[in-house]
JSON list of C-alpha atoms in Angstrom, two decimals:
[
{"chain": "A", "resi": 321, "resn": "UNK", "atom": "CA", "xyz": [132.96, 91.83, 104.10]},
{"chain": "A", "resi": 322, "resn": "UNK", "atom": "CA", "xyz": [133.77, 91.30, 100.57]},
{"chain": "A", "resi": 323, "resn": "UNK", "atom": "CA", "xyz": [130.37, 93.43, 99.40]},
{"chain": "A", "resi": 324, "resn": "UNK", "atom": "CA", "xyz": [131.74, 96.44, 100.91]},
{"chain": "A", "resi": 325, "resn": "UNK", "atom": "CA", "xyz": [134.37, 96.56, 98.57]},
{"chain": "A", "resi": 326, "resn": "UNK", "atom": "CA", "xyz": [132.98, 95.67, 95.87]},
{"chain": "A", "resi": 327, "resn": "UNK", "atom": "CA", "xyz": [129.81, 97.48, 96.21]},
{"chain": "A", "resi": 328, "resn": "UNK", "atom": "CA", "xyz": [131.06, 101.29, 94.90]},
{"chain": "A", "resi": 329, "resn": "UNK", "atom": "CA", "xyz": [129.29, 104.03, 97.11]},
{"chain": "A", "resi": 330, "resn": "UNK", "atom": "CA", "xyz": [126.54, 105.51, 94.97]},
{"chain": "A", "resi": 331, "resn": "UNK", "atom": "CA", "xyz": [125.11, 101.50, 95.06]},
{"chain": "A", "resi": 332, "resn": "UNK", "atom": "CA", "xyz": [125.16, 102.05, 99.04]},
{"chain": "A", "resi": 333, "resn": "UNK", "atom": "CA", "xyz": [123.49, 105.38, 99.01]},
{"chain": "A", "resi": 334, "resn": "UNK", "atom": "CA", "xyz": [120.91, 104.45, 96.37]},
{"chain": "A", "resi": 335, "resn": "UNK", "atom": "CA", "xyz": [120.04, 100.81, 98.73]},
{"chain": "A", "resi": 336, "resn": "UNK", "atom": "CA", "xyz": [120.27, 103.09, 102.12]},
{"chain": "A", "resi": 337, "resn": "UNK", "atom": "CA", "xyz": [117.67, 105.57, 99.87]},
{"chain": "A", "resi": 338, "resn": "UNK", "atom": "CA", "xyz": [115.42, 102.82, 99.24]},
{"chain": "A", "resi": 339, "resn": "UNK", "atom": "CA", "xyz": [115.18, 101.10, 102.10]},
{"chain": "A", "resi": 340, "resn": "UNK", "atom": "CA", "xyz": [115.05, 104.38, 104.32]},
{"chain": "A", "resi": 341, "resn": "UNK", "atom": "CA", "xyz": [111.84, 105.61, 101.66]},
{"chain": "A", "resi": 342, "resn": "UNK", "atom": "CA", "xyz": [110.21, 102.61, 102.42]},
{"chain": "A", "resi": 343, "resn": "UNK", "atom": "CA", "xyz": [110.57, 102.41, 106.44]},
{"chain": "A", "resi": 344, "resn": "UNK", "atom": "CA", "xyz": [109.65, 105.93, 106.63]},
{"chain": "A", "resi": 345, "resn": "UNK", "atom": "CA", "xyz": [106.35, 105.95, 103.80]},
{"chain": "A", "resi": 346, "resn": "UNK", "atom": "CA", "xyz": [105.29, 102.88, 106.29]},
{"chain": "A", "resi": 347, "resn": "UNK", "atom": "CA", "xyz": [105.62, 105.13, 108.89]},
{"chain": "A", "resi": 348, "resn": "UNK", "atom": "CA", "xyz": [104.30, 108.09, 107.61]},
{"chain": "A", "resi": 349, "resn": "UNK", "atom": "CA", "xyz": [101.06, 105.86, 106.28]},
{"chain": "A", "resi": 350, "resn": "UNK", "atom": "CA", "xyz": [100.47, 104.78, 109.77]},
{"chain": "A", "resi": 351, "resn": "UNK", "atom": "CA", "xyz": [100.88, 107.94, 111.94]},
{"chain": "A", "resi": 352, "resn": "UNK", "atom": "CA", "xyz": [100.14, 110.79, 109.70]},
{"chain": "A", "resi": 353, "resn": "UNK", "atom": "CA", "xyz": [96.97, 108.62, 107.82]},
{"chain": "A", "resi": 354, "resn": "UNK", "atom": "CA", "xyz": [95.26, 108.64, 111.79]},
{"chain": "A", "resi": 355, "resn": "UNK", "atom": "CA", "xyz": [95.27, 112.90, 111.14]},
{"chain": "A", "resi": 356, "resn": "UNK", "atom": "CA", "xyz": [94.32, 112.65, 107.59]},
{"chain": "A", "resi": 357, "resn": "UNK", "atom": "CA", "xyz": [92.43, 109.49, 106.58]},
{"chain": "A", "resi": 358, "resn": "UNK", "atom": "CA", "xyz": [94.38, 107.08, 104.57]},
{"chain": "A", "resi": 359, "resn": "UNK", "atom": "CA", "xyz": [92.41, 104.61, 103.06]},
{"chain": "A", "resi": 360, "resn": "UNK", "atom": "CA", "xyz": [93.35, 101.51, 105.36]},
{"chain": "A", "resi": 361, "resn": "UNK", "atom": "CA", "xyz": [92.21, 103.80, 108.19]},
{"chain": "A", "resi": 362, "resn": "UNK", "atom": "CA", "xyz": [89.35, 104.69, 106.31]},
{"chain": "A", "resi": 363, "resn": "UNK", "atom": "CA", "xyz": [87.87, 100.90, 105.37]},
{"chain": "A", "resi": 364, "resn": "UNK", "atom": "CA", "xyz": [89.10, 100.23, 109.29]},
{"chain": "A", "resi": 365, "resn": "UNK", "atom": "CA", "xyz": [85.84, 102.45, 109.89]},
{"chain": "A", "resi": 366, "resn": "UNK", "atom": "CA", "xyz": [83.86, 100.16, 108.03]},
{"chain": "A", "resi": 367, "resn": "UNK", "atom": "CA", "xyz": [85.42, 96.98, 109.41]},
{"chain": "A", "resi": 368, "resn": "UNK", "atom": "CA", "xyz": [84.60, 98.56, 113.16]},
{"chain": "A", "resi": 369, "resn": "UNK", "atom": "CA", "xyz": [80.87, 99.54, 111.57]},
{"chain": "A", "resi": 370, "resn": "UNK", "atom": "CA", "xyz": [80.66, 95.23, 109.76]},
{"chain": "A", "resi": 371, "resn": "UNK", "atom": "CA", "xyz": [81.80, 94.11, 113.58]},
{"chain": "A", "resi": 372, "resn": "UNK", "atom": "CA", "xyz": [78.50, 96.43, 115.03]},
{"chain": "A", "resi": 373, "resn": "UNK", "atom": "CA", "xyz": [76.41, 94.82, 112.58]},
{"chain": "A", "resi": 374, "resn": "UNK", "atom": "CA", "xyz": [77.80, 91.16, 112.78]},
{"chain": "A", "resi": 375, "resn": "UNK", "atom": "CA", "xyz": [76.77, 91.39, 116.67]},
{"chain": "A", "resi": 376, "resn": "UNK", "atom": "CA", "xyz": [72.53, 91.99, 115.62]},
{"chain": "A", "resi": 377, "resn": "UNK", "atom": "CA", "xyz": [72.81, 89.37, 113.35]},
{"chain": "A", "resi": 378, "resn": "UNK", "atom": "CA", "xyz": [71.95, 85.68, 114.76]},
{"chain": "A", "resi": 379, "resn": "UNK", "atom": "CA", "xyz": [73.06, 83.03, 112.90]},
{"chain": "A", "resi": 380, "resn": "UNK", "atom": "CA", "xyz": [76.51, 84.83, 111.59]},
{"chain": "A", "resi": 381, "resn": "UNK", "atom": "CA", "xyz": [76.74, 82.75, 108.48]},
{"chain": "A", "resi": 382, "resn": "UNK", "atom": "CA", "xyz": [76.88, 86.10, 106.23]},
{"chain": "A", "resi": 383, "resn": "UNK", "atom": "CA", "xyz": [80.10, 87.19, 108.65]},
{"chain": "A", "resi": 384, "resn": "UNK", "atom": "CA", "xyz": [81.59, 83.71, 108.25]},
{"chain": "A", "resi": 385, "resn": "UNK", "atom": "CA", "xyz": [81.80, 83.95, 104.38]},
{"chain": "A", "resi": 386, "resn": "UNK", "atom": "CA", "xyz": [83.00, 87.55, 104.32]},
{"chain": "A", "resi": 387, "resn": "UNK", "atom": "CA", "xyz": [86.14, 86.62, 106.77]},
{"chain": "A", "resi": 388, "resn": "UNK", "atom": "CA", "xyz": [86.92, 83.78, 104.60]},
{"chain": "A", "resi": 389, "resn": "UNK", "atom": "CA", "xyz": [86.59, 85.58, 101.35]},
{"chain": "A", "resi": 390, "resn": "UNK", "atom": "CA", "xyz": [88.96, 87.95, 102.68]},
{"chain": "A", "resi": 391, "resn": "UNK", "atom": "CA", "xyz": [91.28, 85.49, 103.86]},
{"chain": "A", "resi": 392, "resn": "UNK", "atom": "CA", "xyz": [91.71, 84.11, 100.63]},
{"chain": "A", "resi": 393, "resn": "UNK", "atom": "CA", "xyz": [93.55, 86.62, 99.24]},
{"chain": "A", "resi": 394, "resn": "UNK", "atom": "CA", "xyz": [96.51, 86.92, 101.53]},
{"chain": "A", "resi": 395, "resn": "UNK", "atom": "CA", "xyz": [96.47, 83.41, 100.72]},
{"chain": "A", "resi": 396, "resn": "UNK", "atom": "CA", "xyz": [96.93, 83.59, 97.39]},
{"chain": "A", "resi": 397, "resn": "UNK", "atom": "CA", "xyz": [99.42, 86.27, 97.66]},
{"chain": "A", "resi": 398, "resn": "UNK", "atom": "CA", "xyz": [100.94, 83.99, 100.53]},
{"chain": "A", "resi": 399, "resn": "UNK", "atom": "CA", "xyz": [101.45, 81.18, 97.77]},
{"chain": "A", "resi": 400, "resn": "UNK", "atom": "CA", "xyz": [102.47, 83.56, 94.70]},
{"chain": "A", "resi": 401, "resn": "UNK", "atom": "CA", "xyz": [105.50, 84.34, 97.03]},
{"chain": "A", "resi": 402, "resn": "UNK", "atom": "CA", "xyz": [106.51, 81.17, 97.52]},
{"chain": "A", "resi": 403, "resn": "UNK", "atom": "CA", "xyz": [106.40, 81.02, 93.84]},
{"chain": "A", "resi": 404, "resn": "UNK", "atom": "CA", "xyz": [108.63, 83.71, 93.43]},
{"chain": "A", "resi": 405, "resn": "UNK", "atom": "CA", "xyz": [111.14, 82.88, 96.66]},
{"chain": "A", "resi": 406, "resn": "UNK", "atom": "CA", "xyz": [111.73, 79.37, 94.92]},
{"chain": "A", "resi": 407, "resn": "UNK", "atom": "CA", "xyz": [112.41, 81.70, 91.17]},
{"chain": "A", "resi": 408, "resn": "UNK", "atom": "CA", "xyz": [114.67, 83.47, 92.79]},
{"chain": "A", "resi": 409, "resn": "UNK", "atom": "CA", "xyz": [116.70, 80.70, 94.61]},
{"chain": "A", "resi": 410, "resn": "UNK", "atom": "CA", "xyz": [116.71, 79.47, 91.21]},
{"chain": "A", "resi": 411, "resn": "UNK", "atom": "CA", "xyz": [118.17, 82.35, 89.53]},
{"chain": "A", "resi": 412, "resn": "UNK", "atom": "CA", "xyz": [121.04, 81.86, 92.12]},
{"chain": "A", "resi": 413, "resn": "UNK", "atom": "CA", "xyz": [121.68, 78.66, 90.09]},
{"chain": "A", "resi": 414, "resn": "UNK", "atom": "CA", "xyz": [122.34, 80.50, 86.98]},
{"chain": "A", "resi": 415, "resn": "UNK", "atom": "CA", "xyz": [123.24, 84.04, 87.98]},
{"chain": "A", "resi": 416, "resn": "UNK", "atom": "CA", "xyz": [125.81, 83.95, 84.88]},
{"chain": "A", "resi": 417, "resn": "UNK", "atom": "CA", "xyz": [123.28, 83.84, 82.23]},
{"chain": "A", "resi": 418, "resn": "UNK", "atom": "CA", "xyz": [121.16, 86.41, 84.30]},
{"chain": "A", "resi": 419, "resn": "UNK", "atom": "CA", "xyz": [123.67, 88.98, 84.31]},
{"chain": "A", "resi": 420, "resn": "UNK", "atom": "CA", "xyz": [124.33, 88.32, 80.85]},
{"chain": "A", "resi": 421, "resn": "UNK", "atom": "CA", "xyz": [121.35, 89.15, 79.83]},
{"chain": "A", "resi": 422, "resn": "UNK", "atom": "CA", "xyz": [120.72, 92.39, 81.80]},
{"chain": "A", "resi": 423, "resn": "UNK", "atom": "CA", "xyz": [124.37, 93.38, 80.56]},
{"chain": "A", "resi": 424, "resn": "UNK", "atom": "CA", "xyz": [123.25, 93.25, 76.61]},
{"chain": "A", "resi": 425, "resn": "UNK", "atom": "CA", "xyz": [120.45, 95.98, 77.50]},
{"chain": "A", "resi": 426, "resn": "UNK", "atom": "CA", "xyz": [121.15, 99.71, 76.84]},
{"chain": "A", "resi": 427, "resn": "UNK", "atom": "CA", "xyz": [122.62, 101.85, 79.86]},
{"chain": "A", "resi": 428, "resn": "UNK", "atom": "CA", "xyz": [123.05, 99.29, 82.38]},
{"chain": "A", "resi": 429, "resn": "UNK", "atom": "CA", "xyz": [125.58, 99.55, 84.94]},
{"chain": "A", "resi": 430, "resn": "UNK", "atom": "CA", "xyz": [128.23, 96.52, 84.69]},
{"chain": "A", "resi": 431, "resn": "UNK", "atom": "CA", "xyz": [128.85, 95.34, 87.94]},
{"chain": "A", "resi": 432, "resn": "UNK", "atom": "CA", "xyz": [130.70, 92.20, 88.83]},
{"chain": "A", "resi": 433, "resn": "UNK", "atom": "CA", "xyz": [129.18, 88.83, 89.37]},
{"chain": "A", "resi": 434, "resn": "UNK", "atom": "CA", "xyz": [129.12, 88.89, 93.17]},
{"chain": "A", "resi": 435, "resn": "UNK", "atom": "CA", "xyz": [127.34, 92.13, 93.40]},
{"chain": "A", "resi": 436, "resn": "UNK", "atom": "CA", "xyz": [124.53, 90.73, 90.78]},
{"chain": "A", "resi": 437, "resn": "UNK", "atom": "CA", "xyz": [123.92, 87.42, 93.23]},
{"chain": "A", "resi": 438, "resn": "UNK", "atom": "CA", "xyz": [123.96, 90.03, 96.16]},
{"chain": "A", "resi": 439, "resn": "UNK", "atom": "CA", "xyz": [121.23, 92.25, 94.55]},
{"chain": "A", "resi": 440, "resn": "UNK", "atom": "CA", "xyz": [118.82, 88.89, 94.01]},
{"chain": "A", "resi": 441, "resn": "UNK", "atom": "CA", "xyz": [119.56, 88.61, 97.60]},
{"chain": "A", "resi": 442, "resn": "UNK", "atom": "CA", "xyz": [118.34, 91.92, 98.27]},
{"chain": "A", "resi": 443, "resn": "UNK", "atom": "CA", "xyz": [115.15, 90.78, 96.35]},
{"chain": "A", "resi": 444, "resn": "UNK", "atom": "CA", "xyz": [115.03, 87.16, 97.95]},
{"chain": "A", "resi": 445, "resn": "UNK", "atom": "CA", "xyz": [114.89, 89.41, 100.96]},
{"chain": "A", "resi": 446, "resn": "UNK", "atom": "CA", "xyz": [111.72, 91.72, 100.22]},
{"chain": "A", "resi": 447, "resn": "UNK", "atom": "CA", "xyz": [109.62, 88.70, 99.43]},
{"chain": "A", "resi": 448, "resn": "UNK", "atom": "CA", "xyz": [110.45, 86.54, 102.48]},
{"chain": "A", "resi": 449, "resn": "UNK", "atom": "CA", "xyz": [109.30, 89.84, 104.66]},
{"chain": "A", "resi": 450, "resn": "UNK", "atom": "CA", "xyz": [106.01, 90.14, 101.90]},
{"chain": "A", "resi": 451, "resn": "UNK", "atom": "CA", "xyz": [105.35, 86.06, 102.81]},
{"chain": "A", "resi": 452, "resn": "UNK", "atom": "CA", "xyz": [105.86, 86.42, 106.52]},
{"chain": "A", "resi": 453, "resn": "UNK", "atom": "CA", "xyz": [103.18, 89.31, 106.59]},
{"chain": "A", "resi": 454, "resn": "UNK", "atom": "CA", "xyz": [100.93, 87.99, 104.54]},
{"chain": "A", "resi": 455, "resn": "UNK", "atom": "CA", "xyz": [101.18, 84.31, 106.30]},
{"chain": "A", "resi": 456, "resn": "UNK", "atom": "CA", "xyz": [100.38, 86.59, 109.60]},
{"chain": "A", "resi": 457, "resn": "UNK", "atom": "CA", "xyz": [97.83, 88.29, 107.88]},
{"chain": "A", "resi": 458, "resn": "UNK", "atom": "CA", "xyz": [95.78, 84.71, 107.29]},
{"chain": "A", "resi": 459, "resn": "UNK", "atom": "CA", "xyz": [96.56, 83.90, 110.69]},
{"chain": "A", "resi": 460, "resn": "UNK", "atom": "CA", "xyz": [94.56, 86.86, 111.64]},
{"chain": "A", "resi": 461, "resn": "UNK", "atom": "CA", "xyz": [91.61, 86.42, 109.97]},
{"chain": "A", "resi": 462, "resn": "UNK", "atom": "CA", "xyz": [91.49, 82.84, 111.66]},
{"chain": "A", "resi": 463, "resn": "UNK", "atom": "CA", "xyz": [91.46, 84.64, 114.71]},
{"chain": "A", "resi": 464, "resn": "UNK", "atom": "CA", "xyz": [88.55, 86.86, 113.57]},
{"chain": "A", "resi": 465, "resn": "UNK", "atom": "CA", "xyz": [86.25, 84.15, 112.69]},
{"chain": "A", "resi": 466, "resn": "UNK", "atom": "CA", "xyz": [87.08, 82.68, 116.16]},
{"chain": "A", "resi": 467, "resn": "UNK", "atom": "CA", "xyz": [85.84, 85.96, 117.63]},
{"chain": "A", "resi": 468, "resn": "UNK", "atom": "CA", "xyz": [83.07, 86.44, 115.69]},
{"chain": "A", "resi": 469, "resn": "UNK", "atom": "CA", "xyz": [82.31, 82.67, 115.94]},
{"chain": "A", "resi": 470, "resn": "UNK", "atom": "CA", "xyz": [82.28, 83.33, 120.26]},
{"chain": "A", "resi": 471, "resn": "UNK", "atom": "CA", "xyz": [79.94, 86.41, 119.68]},
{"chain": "A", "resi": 472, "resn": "UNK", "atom": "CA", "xyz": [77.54, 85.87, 122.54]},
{"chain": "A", "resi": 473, "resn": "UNK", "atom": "CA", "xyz": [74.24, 85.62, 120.73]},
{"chain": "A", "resi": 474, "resn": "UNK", "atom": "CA", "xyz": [72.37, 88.91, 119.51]},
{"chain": "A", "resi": 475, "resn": "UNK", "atom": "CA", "xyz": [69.41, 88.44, 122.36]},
{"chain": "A", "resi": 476, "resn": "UNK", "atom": "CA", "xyz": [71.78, 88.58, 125.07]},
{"chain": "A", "resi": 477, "resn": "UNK", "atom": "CA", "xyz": [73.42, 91.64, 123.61]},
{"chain": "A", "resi": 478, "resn": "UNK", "atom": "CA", "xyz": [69.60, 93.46, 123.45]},
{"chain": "A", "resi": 479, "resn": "UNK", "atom": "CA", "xyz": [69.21, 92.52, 126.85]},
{"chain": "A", "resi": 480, "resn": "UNK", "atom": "CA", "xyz": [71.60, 93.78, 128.37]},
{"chain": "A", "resi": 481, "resn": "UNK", "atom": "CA", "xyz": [74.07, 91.08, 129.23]},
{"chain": "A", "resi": 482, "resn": "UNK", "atom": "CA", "xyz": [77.11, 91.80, 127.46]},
{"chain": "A", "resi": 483, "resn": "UNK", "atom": "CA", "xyz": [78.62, 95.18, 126.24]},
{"chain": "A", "resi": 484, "resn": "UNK", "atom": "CA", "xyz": [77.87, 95.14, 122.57]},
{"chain": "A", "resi": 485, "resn": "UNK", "atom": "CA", "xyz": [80.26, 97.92, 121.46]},
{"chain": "A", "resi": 486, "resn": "UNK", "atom": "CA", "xyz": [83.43, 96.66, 123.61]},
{"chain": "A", "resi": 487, "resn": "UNK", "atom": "CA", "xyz": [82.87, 93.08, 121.69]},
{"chain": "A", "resi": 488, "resn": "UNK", "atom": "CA", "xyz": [82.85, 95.36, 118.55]},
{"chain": "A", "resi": 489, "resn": "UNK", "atom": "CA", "xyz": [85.20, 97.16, 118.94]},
{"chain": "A", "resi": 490, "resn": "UNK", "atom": "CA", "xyz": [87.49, 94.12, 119.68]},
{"chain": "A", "resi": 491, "resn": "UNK", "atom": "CA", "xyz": [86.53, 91.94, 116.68]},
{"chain": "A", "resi": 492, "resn": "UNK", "atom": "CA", "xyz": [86.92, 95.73, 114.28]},
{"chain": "A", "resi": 493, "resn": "UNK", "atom": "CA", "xyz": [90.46, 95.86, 115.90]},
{"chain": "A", "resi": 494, "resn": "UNK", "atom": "CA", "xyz": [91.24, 92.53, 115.09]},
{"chain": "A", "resi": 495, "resn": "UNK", "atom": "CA", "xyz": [90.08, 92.52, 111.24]},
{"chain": "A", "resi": 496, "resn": "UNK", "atom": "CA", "xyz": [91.86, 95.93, 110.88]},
{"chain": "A", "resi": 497, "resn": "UNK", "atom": "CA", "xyz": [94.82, 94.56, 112.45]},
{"chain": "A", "resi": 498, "resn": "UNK", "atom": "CA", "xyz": [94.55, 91.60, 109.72]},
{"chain": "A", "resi": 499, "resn": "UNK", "atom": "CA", "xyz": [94.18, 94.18, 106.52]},
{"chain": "A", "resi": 500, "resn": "UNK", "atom": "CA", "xyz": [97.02, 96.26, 107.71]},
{"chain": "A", "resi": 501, "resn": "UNK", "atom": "CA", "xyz": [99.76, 93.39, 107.97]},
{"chain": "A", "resi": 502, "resn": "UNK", "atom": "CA", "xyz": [98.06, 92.38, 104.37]},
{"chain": "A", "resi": 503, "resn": "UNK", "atom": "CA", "xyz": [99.33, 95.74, 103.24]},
{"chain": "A", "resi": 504, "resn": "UNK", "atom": "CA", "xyz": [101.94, 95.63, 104.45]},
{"chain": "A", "resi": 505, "resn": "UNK", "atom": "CA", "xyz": [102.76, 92.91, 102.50]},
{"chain": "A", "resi": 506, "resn": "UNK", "atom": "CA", "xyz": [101.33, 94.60, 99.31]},
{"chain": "A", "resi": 507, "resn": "UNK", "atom": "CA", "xyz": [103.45, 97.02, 99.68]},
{"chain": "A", "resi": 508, "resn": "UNK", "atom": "CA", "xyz": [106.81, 95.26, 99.34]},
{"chain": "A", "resi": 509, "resn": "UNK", "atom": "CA", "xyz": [105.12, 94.11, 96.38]},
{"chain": "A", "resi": 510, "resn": "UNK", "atom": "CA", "xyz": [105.27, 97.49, 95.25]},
{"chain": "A", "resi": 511, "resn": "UNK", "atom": "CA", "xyz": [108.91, 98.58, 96.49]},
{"chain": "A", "resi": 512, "resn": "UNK", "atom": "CA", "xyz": [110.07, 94.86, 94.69]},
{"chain": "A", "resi": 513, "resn": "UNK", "atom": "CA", "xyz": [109.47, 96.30, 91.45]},
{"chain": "A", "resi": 514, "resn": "UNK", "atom": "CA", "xyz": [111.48, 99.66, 92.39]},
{"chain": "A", "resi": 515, "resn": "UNK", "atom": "CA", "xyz": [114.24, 97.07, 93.61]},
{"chain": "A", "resi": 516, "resn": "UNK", "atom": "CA", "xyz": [114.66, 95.46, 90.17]},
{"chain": "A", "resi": 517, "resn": "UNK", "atom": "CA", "xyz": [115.64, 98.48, 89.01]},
{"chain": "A", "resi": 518, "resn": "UNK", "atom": "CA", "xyz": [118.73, 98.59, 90.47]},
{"chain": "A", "resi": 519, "resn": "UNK", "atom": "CA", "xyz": [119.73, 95.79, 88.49]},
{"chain": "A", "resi": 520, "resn": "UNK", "atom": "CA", "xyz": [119.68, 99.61, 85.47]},
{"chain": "A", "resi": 521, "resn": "UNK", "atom": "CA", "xyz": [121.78, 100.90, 87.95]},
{"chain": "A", "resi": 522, "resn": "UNK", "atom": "CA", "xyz": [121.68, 102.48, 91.38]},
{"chain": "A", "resi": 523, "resn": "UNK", "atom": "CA", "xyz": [119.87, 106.04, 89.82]},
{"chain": "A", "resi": 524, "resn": "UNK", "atom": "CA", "xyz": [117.52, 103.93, 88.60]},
{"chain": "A", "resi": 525, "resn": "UNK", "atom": "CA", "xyz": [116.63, 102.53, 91.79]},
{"chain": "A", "resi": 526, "resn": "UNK", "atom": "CA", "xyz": [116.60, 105.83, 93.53]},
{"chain": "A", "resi": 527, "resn": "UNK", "atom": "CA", "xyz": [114.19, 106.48, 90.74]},
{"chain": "A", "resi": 528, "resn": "UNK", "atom": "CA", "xyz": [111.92, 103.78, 90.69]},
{"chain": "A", "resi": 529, "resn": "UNK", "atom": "CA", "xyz": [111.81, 104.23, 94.67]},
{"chain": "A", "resi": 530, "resn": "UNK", "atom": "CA", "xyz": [110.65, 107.64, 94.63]},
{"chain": "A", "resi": 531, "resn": "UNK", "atom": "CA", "xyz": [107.97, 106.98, 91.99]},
{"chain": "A", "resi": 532, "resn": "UNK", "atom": "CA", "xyz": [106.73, 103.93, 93.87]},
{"chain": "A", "resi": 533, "resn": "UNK", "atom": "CA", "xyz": [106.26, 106.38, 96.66]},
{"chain": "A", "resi": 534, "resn": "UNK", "atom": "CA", "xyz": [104.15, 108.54, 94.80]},
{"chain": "A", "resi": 535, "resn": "UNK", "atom": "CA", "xyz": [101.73, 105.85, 93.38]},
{"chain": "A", "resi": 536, "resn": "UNK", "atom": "CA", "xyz": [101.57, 104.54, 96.78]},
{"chain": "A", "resi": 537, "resn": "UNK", "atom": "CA", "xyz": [100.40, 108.33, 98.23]},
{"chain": "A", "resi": 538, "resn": "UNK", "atom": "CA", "xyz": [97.90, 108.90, 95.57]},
{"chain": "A", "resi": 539, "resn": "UNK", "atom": "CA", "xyz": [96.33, 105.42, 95.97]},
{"chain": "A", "resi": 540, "resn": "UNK", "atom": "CA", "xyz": [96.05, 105.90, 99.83]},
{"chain": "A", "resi": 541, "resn": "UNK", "atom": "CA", "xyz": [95.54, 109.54, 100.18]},
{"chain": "A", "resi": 542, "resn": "UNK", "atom": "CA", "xyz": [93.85, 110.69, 97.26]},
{"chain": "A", "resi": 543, "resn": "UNK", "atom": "CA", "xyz": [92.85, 108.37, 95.59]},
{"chain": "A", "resi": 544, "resn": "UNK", "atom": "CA", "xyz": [89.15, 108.40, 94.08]},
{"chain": "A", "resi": 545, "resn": "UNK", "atom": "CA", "xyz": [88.16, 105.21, 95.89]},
{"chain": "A", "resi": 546, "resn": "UNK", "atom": "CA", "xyz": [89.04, 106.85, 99.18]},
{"chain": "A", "resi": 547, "resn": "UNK", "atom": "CA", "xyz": [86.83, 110.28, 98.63]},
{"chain": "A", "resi": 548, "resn": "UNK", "atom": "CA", "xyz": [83.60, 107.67, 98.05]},
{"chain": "A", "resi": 549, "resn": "UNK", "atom": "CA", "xyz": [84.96, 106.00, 101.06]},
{"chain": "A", "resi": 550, "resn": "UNK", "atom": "CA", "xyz": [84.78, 109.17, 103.05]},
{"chain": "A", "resi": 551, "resn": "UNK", "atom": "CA", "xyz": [81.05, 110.10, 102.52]},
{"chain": "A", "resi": 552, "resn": "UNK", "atom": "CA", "xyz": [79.90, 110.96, 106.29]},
{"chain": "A", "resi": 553, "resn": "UNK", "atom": "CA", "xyz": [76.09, 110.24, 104.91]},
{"chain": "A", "resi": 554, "resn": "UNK", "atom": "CA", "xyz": [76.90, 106.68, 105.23]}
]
């Protein structure tokens, strides 16, 4: 109860501002991208499309290596986090000489020791939800190479004996499932950085926050990646 003392009221509003932007982009991304194309649900198109192909093709080697390509970078991102939790942990350590050094530069808010270690915390935070999605994420491709790995083979799909698009389908779902929960982990990557600016000071959060939102708009909604995505010829 101490950090509700201590913690003035614009430093509330600024963390209630940034965490409410970034619940309701995530939402907005998901529910308003179905109307107008974002570009998750854009490449999902293409994942349903691989999952068509990956059922005509007999042996599935090519599939194989593309699942665990893309598994490897959650991975990576997976262990980078780690990297970080542990930096952080460690900055708990020495939060003294931290906050030392962030008070020497120009225009920072001063703010007592306990609300500097409960900032980090705030930070510690983001990247243990960024590790648990990506960790889920890897999961999930797993579970696509197990589905494409129980494909029937593609002559029993020509003849008849199994539903080729319902398999599809199934296996698209699955790897779309897997590169959404990898973005999601992205982007706490993203609202991380707008969260270190409220070591500035709480506008500067609210700041960073809002422009984090922007760059992640343009990137999924107009981006120029996403317009090639969209060509119907393909």
């Amino acid at each position: 109860m101490k950090i509700i003392s201590l913690l003035p009221l614009v430093d509330w509003l600024a963390m209630g501002f940034f965490f409410a932007m970034w619940i309701g982009y995530a939402l907005f991304a998901k529910y308003w991208g179905r109307h107008e194309r974002s570009l998750i649900a854009t490449t999902n198109r293409y994942r349903a499309l691989w999952m068509l192909q990956a059922t005509a093709r007999d042996p599935r080697m090519l599939d194989g290596l593309i699942t665990q390509n893309l598994s490897q970078t959650p991975s990576f991102f997976s262990s980078t986090t780690i990297i970080i939790i542990g930096g952080l942990l460690a900055l708990m350590g020495t939060t003294d000489k931290a906050a030392e050094l962030v008070r020497d530069i120009p225009f920072v808010t001063q703010t007592p020791m306990f609300v500097f270690e409960f900032k980090i915390l705030v930070l510690l935070g983001i990247f243990v939800y960024a590790f648990f999605r990506f960790s889920w994420s890897m999961r999930q491709y797993t579970f696509v190479a197990l589905v494409i790995g129980a494909m029937p083979p593609a002559k029993e799909f020509d003849d008849g004996l199994h539903d080729r698009k319902k398999i599809a389908d199934r296996a698209g779902a699955l790897v779309g499932a897997a590169a959404e929960t990898f973005n999601d982990g992205l982007r706490a990557y993203y609202f991380s950085f707008a969260a270190m600016a409220w070591f500035l000071s709480p506008l500067a959060l609210i700041a960073a926050t809002a422009l984090v939102v922007l760059i992640l708009f343009g990137r999924e909604f107009r981006s120029d990646v996403l317009q090639v995505l969209r060509d119907e010829r393909f």
